Each structure stands twice: as structure tokens, then as C-alpha cells.
mmCIF file of C-alpha atoms in Angstrom:
data_model
loop_
_atom_site.group_PDB
_atom_site.id
_atom_site.type_symbol
_atom_site.label_atom_id
_atom_site.label_comp_id
_atom_site.label_asym_id
_atom_site.label_seq_id
_atom_site.Cartn_x
_atom_site.Cartn_y
_atom_site.Cartn_z
ATOM 1 C CA MET A 1 -29.000 57.716 121.622
ATOM 2 C CA ILE A 2 -31.054 54.904 123.195
ATOM 3 C CA ASN A 3 -33.953 53.167 121.491
ATOM 4 C CA ILE A 4 -35.685 50.163 123.097
ATOM 5 C CA ARG A 5 -38.594 48.256 121.614
ATOM 6 C CA GLY A 6 -40.604 45.363 123.076
ATOM 7 C CA LEU A 7 -38.170 44.596 125.910
ATOM 8 C CA ASN A 8 -39.178 41.678 128.144
ATOM 9 C CA LYS A 9 -37.085 40.297 130.988
ATOM 10 C CA TRP A 10 -37.657 37.338 133.304
ATOM 11 C CA PHE A 11 -35.837 36.123 136.394
ATOM 12 C CA GLY A 12 -36.845 32.473 136.332
ATOM 13 C CA LYS A 13 -40.637 32.450 135.983
ATOM 14 C CA HIS A 14 -41.010 36.000 137.307
ATOM 15 C CA GLN A 15 -41.341 38.638 134.601
ATOM 16 C CA VAL A 16 -39.704 41.871 135.737
ATOM 17 C CA LEU A 17 -39.980 43.953 132.534
ATOM 18 C CA HIS A 18 -43.100 43.958 130.340
ATOM 19 C CA ASP A 19 -42.990 45.186 126.731
ATOM 20 C CA ILE A 20 -40.800 48.208 127.468
ATOM 21 C CA GLU A 21 -40.810 50.954 124.824
ATOM 22 C CA PHE A 22 -38.185 53.531 125.758
ATOM 23 C CA HIS A 23 -36.023 56.127 124.031
ATOM 24 C CA VAL A 24 -33.550 58.813 124.980
ATOM 25 C CA ASP A 25 -32.451 61.560 122.611
ATOM 26 C CA LYS A 26 -28.974 63.061 122.440
ATOM 27 C CA ASN A 27 -28.307 65.571 125.257
ATOM 28 C CA GLU A 28 -31.574 64.563 126.964
ATOM 29 C CA VAL A 29 -31.851 63.883 130.698
ATOM 30 C CA VAL A 30 -34.461 61.231 131.472
ATOM 31 C CA VAL A 31 -35.291 60.437 135.089
ATOM 32 C CA ILE A 32 -37.002 57.123 135.908
ATOM 33 C CA ILE A 33 -39.107 57.075 139.069
ATOM 34 C CA GLY A 34 -41.234 54.438 140.764
ATOM 35 C CA SER A 35 -41.483 52.272 143.854
ATOM 36 C CA SER A 36 -38.816 49.749 144.800
ATOM 37 C CA GLY A 37 -39.189 46.594 142.729
ATOM 38 C CA SER A 38 -40.847 48.369 139.794
ATOM 39 C CA GLY A 39 -38.090 47.377 137.349
ATOM 40 C CA LYS A 40 -36.214 50.680 137.140
ATOM 41 C CA SER A 41 -32.749 49.333 137.936
ATOM 42 C CA THR A 42 -33.278 46.206 135.827
ATOM 43 C CA LEU A 43 -34.094 48.382 132.814
ATOM 44 C CA LEU A 44 -30.937 50.398 133.385
ATOM 45 C CA ARG A 45 -28.832 47.248 133.687
ATOM 46 C CA CYS A 46 -30.313 45.859 130.462
ATOM 47 C CA ILE A 47 -29.255 49.021 128.603
ATOM 48 C CA ASN A 48 -25.634 48.323 129.561
ATOM 49 C CA PHE A 49 -25.986 44.524 129.231
ATOM 50 C CA PHE A 50 -25.271 43.818 132.885
ATOM 51 C CA GLU A 51 -28.569 41.954 132.526
ATOM 52 C CA ILE A 52 -29.683 40.232 129.335
ATOM 53 C CA ALA A 53 -33.327 40.645 128.322
ATOM 54 C CA GLN A 54 -34.912 37.590 126.737
ATOM 55 C CA GLU A 55 -36.962 39.562 124.205
ATOM 56 C CA GLY A 56 -36.823 42.936 122.509
ATOM 57 C CA MET A 57 -34.482 45.292 120.669
ATOM 58 C CA ILE A 58 -31.902 47.687 122.088
ATOM 59 C CA GLN A 59 -30.189 50.309 119.945
ATOM 60 C CA ILE A 60 -27.340 52.453 121.225
ATOM 61 C CA ASP A 61 -26.422 55.443 119.059
ATOM 62 C CA GLY A 62 -28.168 53.881 116.076
ATOM 63 C CA LYS A 63 -26.585 50.431 116.394
ATOM 64 C CA THR A 64 -28.681 47.399 117.300
ATOM 65 C CA ILE A 65 -26.952 45.601 120.168
ATOM 66 C CA THR A 66 -27.374 42.062 121.484
ATOM 67 C CA SER A 67 -25.388 39.923 123.899
ATOM 68 C CA LYS A 68 -23.815 38.301 120.817
ATOM 69 C CA THR A 69 -22.699 41.591 119.256
ATOM 70 C CA LYS A 70 -19.028 41.559 118.334
ATOM 71 C CA ASN A 71 -16.894 43.906 120.428
ATOM 72 C CA LEU A 72 -19.713 44.389 122.917
ATOM 73 C CA HIS A 73 -17.113 45.661 125.408
ATOM 74 C CA LEU A 74 -16.313 48.576 123.074
ATOM 75 C CA ILE A 75 -19.976 49.561 122.870
ATOM 76 C CA ARG A 76 -20.328 49.284 126.649
ATOM 77 C CA GLN A 77 -17.480 51.784 126.983
ATOM 78 C CA GLU A 78 -19.792 54.334 125.361
ATOM 79 C CA VAL A 79 -22.326 53.840 128.158
ATOM 80 C CA GLY A 80 -20.920 54.849 131.551
ATOM 81 C CA MET A 81 -22.691 53.610 134.656
ATOM 82 C CA VAL A 82 -22.659 54.825 138.247
ATOM 83 C CA PHE A 83 -24.105 52.477 140.854
ATOM 84 C CA GLN A 84 -25.700 52.893 144.263
ATOM 85 C CA HIS A 85 -22.508 51.538 145.819
ATOM 86 C CA PHE A 86 -19.255 53.024 144.631
ATOM 87 C CA ASN A 87 -17.174 49.873 143.989
ATOM 88 C CA LEU A 88 -13.865 51.730 144.194
ATOM 89 C CA PHE A 89 -10.665 49.728 144.470
ATOM 90 C CA PRO A 90 -9.714 50.107 148.156
ATOM 91 C CA HIS A 91 -6.000 49.459 147.557
ATOM 92 C CA LYS A 92 -5.709 52.227 144.940
ATOM 93 C CA THR A 93 -5.711 55.971 145.479
ATOM 94 C CA VAL A 94 -8.515 58.184 144.212
ATOM 95 C CA LEU A 95 -6.439 59.141 141.166
ATOM 96 C CA GLU A 96 -5.424 55.532 140.490
ATOM 97 C CA ASN A 97 -9.095 54.509 140.559
ATOM 98 C CA VAL A 98 -9.897 57.076 137.876
ATOM 99 C CA MET A 99 -6.813 56.146 135.831
ATOM 100 C CA GLU A 100 -7.516 52.405 135.884
ATOM 101 C CA GLY A 101 -9.797 52.337 132.861
ATOM 102 C CA LEU A 102 -7.599 54.752 130.957
ATOM 103 C CA THR A 103 -4.450 52.674 131.342
ATOM 104 C CA GLN A 104 -5.901 49.144 131.374
ATOM 105 C CA VAL A 105 -8.765 49.431 128.886
ATOM 106 C CA LYS A 106 -7.963 52.384 126.659
ATOM 107 C CA LYS A 107 -4.180 51.842 126.895
ATOM 108 C CA VAL A 108 -3.509 55.538 127.470
ATOM 109 C CA PRO A 109 0.164 56.235 128.393
ATOM 110 C CA LEU A 110 0.679 56.714 132.128
ATOM 111 C CA LYS A 111 1.611 60.404 132.009
ATOM 112 C CA MET A 112 -1.350 61.263 129.800
ATOM 113 C CA ALA A 113 -3.698 59.138 131.950
ATOM 114 C CA LYS A 114 -2.546 60.993 135.069
ATOM 115 C CA GLU A 115 -3.205 64.365 133.451
ATOM 116 C CA GLU A 116 -6.633 63.259 132.265
ATOM 117 C CA GLY A 117 -7.411 61.712 135.649
ATOM 118 C CA LEU A 118 -6.563 64.933 137.470
ATOM 119 C CA SER A 119 -8.699 66.909 135.022
ATOM 120 C CA LEU A 120 -11.656 64.603 135.679
ATOM 121 C CA LEU A 121 -11.180 64.844 139.435
ATOM 122 C CA ASP A 122 -11.187 68.623 139.076
ATOM 123 C CA LYS A 123 -14.493 68.319 137.193
ATOM 124 C CA VAL A 124 -16.069 66.615 140.228
ATOM 125 C CA ASN A 125 -14.215 68.872 142.719
ATOM 126 C CA MET A 126 -12.024 66.053 144.058
ATOM 127 C CA GLN A 127 -8.572 66.980 142.758
ATOM 128 C CA ASP A 128 -7.319 67.757 146.280
ATOM 129 C CA LYS A 129 -8.004 64.112 147.260
ATOM 130 C CA ALA A 130 -6.071 62.595 144.333
ATOM 131 C CA ASP A 131 -3.530 60.794 146.540
ATOM 132 C CA THR A 132 -6.046 59.727 149.191
ATOM 133 C CA TYR A 133 -7.363 56.166 149.550
ATOM 134 C CA PRO A 134 -11.135 55.500 149.429
ATOM 135 C CA ALA A 135 -11.303 54.506 153.099
ATOM 136 C CA MET A 136 -10.280 58.061 154.032
ATOM 137 C CA ILE A 137 -13.051 59.925 152.191
ATOM 138 C CA SER A 138 -16.815 60.291 152.692
ATOM 139 C CA GLY A 139 -19.538 58.458 150.805
ATOM 140 C CA GLY A 140 -20.384 61.539 148.791
ATOM 141 C CA GLN A 141 -16.743 61.958 147.830
ATOM 142 C CA LYS A 142 -16.516 58.291 146.840
ATOM 143 C CA GLN A 143 -19.533 58.685 144.585
ATOM 144 C CA ARG A 144 -17.969 61.723 142.928
ATOM 145 C CA VAL A 145 -14.826 59.675 142.281
ATOM 146 C CA ALA A 146 -17.025 56.924 140.822
ATOM 147 C CA ILE A 147 -18.565 59.495 138.459
ATOM 148 C CA ALA A 148 -15.086 60.685 137.418
ATOM 149 C CA ARG A 149 -14.056 57.064 136.807
ATOM 150 C CA ALA A 150 -17.087 56.503 134.568
ATOM 151 C CA LEU A 151 -16.375 59.733 132.678
ATOM 152 C CA ALA A 152 -12.794 58.594 132.055
ATOM 153 C CA MET A 153 -14.060 56.256 129.336
ATOM 154 C CA ASN A 154 -15.480 59.300 127.520
ATOM 155 C CA PRO A 155 -18.987 57.802 127.307
ATOM 156 C CA LYS A 156 -21.735 59.125 125.065
ATOM 157 C CA ILE A 157 -24.357 58.185 127.652
ATOM 158 C CA MET A 158 -24.286 58.116 131.454
ATOM 159 C CA LEU A 159 -26.561 55.835 133.476
ATOM 160 C CA PHE A 160 -27.089 56.513 137.183
ATOM 161 C CA ASP A 161 -28.690 53.799 139.338
ATOM 162 C CA GLU A 162 -29.889 55.492 142.548
ATOM 163 C CA PRO A 163 -26.494 57.183 142.996
ATOM 164 C CA THR A 164 -27.428 58.946 146.249
ATOM 165 C CA SER A 165 -29.542 56.316 148.038
ATOM 166 C CA ALA A 166 -26.591 54.927 150.046
ATOM 167 C CA LEU A 167 -25.475 58.376 151.197
ATOM 168 C CA ASP A 168 -26.160 60.252 154.400
ATOM 169 C CA PRO A 169 -28.642 63.074 153.675
ATOM 170 C CA GLU A 170 -26.064 65.842 154.119
ATOM 171 C CA LEU A 171 -23.860 64.301 151.400
ATOM 172 C CA VAL A 172 -26.543 63.953 148.735
ATOM 173 C CA GLY A 173 -26.331 67.563 147.527
ATOM 174 C CA GLU A 174 -22.672 67.410 146.505
ATOM 175 C CA VAL A 175 -23.301 64.424 144.216
ATOM 176 C CA LEU A 176 -26.457 65.929 142.707
ATOM 177 C CA LYS A 177 -24.513 69.140 141.989
ATOM 178 C CA VAL A 178 -21.974 67.183 139.926
ATOM 179 C CA MET A 179 -24.816 65.471 138.047
ATOM 180 C CA LYS A 180 -26.504 68.824 137.376
ATOM 181 C CA ASN A 181 -23.235 70.154 135.964
ATOM 182 C CA LEU A 182 -23.002 67.137 133.645
ATOM 183 C CA ALA A 183 -26.545 67.786 132.458
ATOM 184 C CA ASP A 184 -25.718 71.448 131.870
ATOM 185 C CA ASP A 185 -22.725 70.331 129.782
ATOM 186 C CA GLY A 186 -25.079 68.365 127.513
ATOM 187 C CA MET A 187 -24.372 64.818 128.692
ATOM 188 C CA THR A 188 -27.066 62.331 127.689
ATOM 189 C CA MET A 189 -28.243 60.862 130.992
ATOM 190 C CA VAL A 190 -30.686 58.283 132.338
ATOM 191 C CA VAL A 191 -31.134 58.558 136.095
ATOM 192 C CA VAL A 192 -32.987 56.230 138.445
ATOM 193 C CA THR A 193 -33.533 58.227 141.616
ATOM 194 C CA HIS A 194 -35.830 59.002 144.539
ATOM 195 C CA GLU A 195 -34.575 62.620 144.599
ATOM 196 C CA MET A 196 -37.667 64.360 143.287
ATOM 197 C CA GLY A 197 -36.185 67.840 143.634
ATOM 198 C CA PHE A 198 -33.405 66.806 141.249
ATOM 199 C CA ALA A 199 -35.946 65.239 138.884
ATOM 200 C CA LYS A 200 -38.018 68.432 138.794
ATOM 201 C CA GLU A 201 -35.026 70.688 138.243
ATOM 202 C CA VAL A 202 -32.873 68.716 135.829
ATOM 203 C CA ALA A 203 -35.014 66.200 133.909
ATOM 204 C CA ASP A 204 -36.223 66.895 130.399
ATOM 205 C CA ARG A 205 -38.585 63.942 130.776
ATOM 206 C CA ILE A 206 -39.861 61.818 133.655
ATOM 207 C CA VAL A 207 -40.711 58.133 133.196
ATOM 208 C CA TYR A 208 -42.873 56.481 135.861
ATOM 209 C CA MET A 209 -42.588 52.683 136.168
ATOM 210 C CA ASP A 210 -44.749 50.284 138.144
ATOM 211 C CA GLU A 211 -44.711 46.467 138.219
ATOM 212 C CA GLY A 212 -42.205 46.263 135.378
ATOM 213 C CA LYS A 213 -44.138 48.525 133.026
ATOM 214 C CA ILE A 214 -43.782 52.112 131.865
ATOM 215 C CA VAL A 215 -47.065 53.566 133.072
ATOM 216 C CA GLU A 216 -46.664 57.218 132.114
ATOM 217 C CA GLU A 217 -44.066 59.685 130.892
ATOM 218 C CA GLY A 218 -43.941 63.402 130.339
ATOM 219 C CA THR A 219 -42.271 66.638 131.371
ATOM 220 C CA PRO A 220 -41.622 67.186 135.098
ATOM 221 C CA GLU A 221 -44.540 69.624 135.153
ATOM 222 C CA GLU A 222 -46.880 67.083 133.529
ATOM 223 C CA ILE A 223 -45.895 64.189 135.797
ATOM 224 C CA PHE A 224 -45.696 66.077 139.091
ATOM 225 C CA GLU A 225 -48.574 68.519 138.602
ATOM 226 C CA ARG A 226 -50.931 66.913 136.051
ATOM 227 C CA PRO A 227 -50.434 63.126 136.016
ATOM 228 C CA LEU A 228 -53.040 61.294 133.932
ATOM 229 C CA ASN A 229 -52.752 57.698 135.112
ATOM 230 C CA GLU A 230 -54.340 56.763 138.457
ATOM 231 C CA ARG A 231 -51.252 54.771 139.518
ATOM 232 C CA THR A 232 -49.047 57.773 138.764
ATOM 233 C CA LYS A 233 -51.368 60.069 140.732
ATOM 234 C CA GLU A 234 -51.238 57.729 143.724
ATOM 235 C CA PHE A 235 -47.425 57.483 143.623
ATOM 236 C CA ILE A 236 -46.956 61.252 143.302
ATOM 237 C CA SER A 237 -49.372 61.916 146.158
ATOM 238 C CA GLN A 238 -47.333 59.636 148.404
ATOM 239 C CA ILE A 239 -43.927 61.182 147.681
ATOM 240 C CA LEU A 240 -44.746 64.903 147.471
#
């Protein structure tokens, strides 16, 4: 579903990604871990072309994509993204937030969009808040709405950029539960997170990044219990 070769990215003179080789198979859950500033979020943003890498190849579902690709917006619809901050429209209800992409981008008729929106809210256990405004719900609930909004575009791949890091600790579990359910349903997912319990339980593969490079990857058991690289060993020893 995702195939990246030789990806290099600079911000000015500072290189933030170094020769990234990265792939994700269909229905696979890949969790990217590493210290802050290691390039995890930048890699995720390059996959969805929120950031443009200066060198390298990105393929999504077998198609080579560049910033000059025709109908790039249609390809981006296949890659849903959930951010650290929820970015909900404050003047729209929970349901209207989920419906926005359906009506404005996919041009789904209003009645059908409402039905689909309610179904998606039910999927993230937020249907009872459909008519509520974002200011009236918790951070965890907002993030679940953000997940429903991303799912509304019927993406083939879901990217999660530290989706729980802005939440109070007691709200983290409800968001991770929704993500686990998506994984169980076979959604192809790439998750940048500091939630190591989630990584151990849900990931098919763990990728450890440091200083803009992929240092090591393997199964959760391999990375957490038998890391090979000294930098990986040091990172794991600090977080577990």
C-alpha cells in the first residue's frame, strides 16, 4: 500500500530525513517510534504530501506519486490522516464536522451524508454527541470525531500522528480502543506514537527512527525484547 525509496527531506540546510526506505503492506499496522525530532512526523506528512520531499520515490497503492501528479487531491483522499490536535470546525456540530468532507468533497447528497455520518460516529462510539459542538466535548471525544471525519473519505490507509499526545492520561484509552478496532477490521495503518503498550499489542511491525534515519525495524517482540542496534537498545531501555 505504501512504498518509499530513497526519501530525503531538508528544511533549509537542515536535513530531516536521510535515505528513507519504508513500506507498508495491505492490512498491516506499522508503528513508528523514536525520540522527539527524529523525523517520525515529517515522514508521515511526506506520505500525504503535507510536506514535499526533495528526493526519493513514493508509491501509494502501486501508483508513483509526486507533488506534480494530476488529481493529487483524489489520491490524498485515499490516505486519511489524524493529527495530534483535532482541528474540528468549532462552529459546526460533531455530525456536521464528519459530514463536511462527504458533502463538500465527495458531493454526497445531504440525507445520505447524514446517514453515513451517524454510522461513522457510531463506529467511534460518539453517535449520542452528534448534535453537540466541539467546545462541549472532551479531548478524547474530539479525537474520536476526528477519526470518524477521516474515515468519512473511505481511505485505504490511515495515518496517525501522535493522536493521543495532547490528551489527558485518562482519555487516552478511549482513542486507542477505537484505533485497535480499526486495526482489527483490517485497516492499513501507520501510527506515530509514544504509547508503547498500544505498539506492543496492535503493531505488526515497529520502526525505530533516530536523527532522520530508520535505524531498526521488526516485530514488537524483536524491537522491545531483542533489539540489535545500540541506539535502539538505549531508547528502549529509557522508555520501558
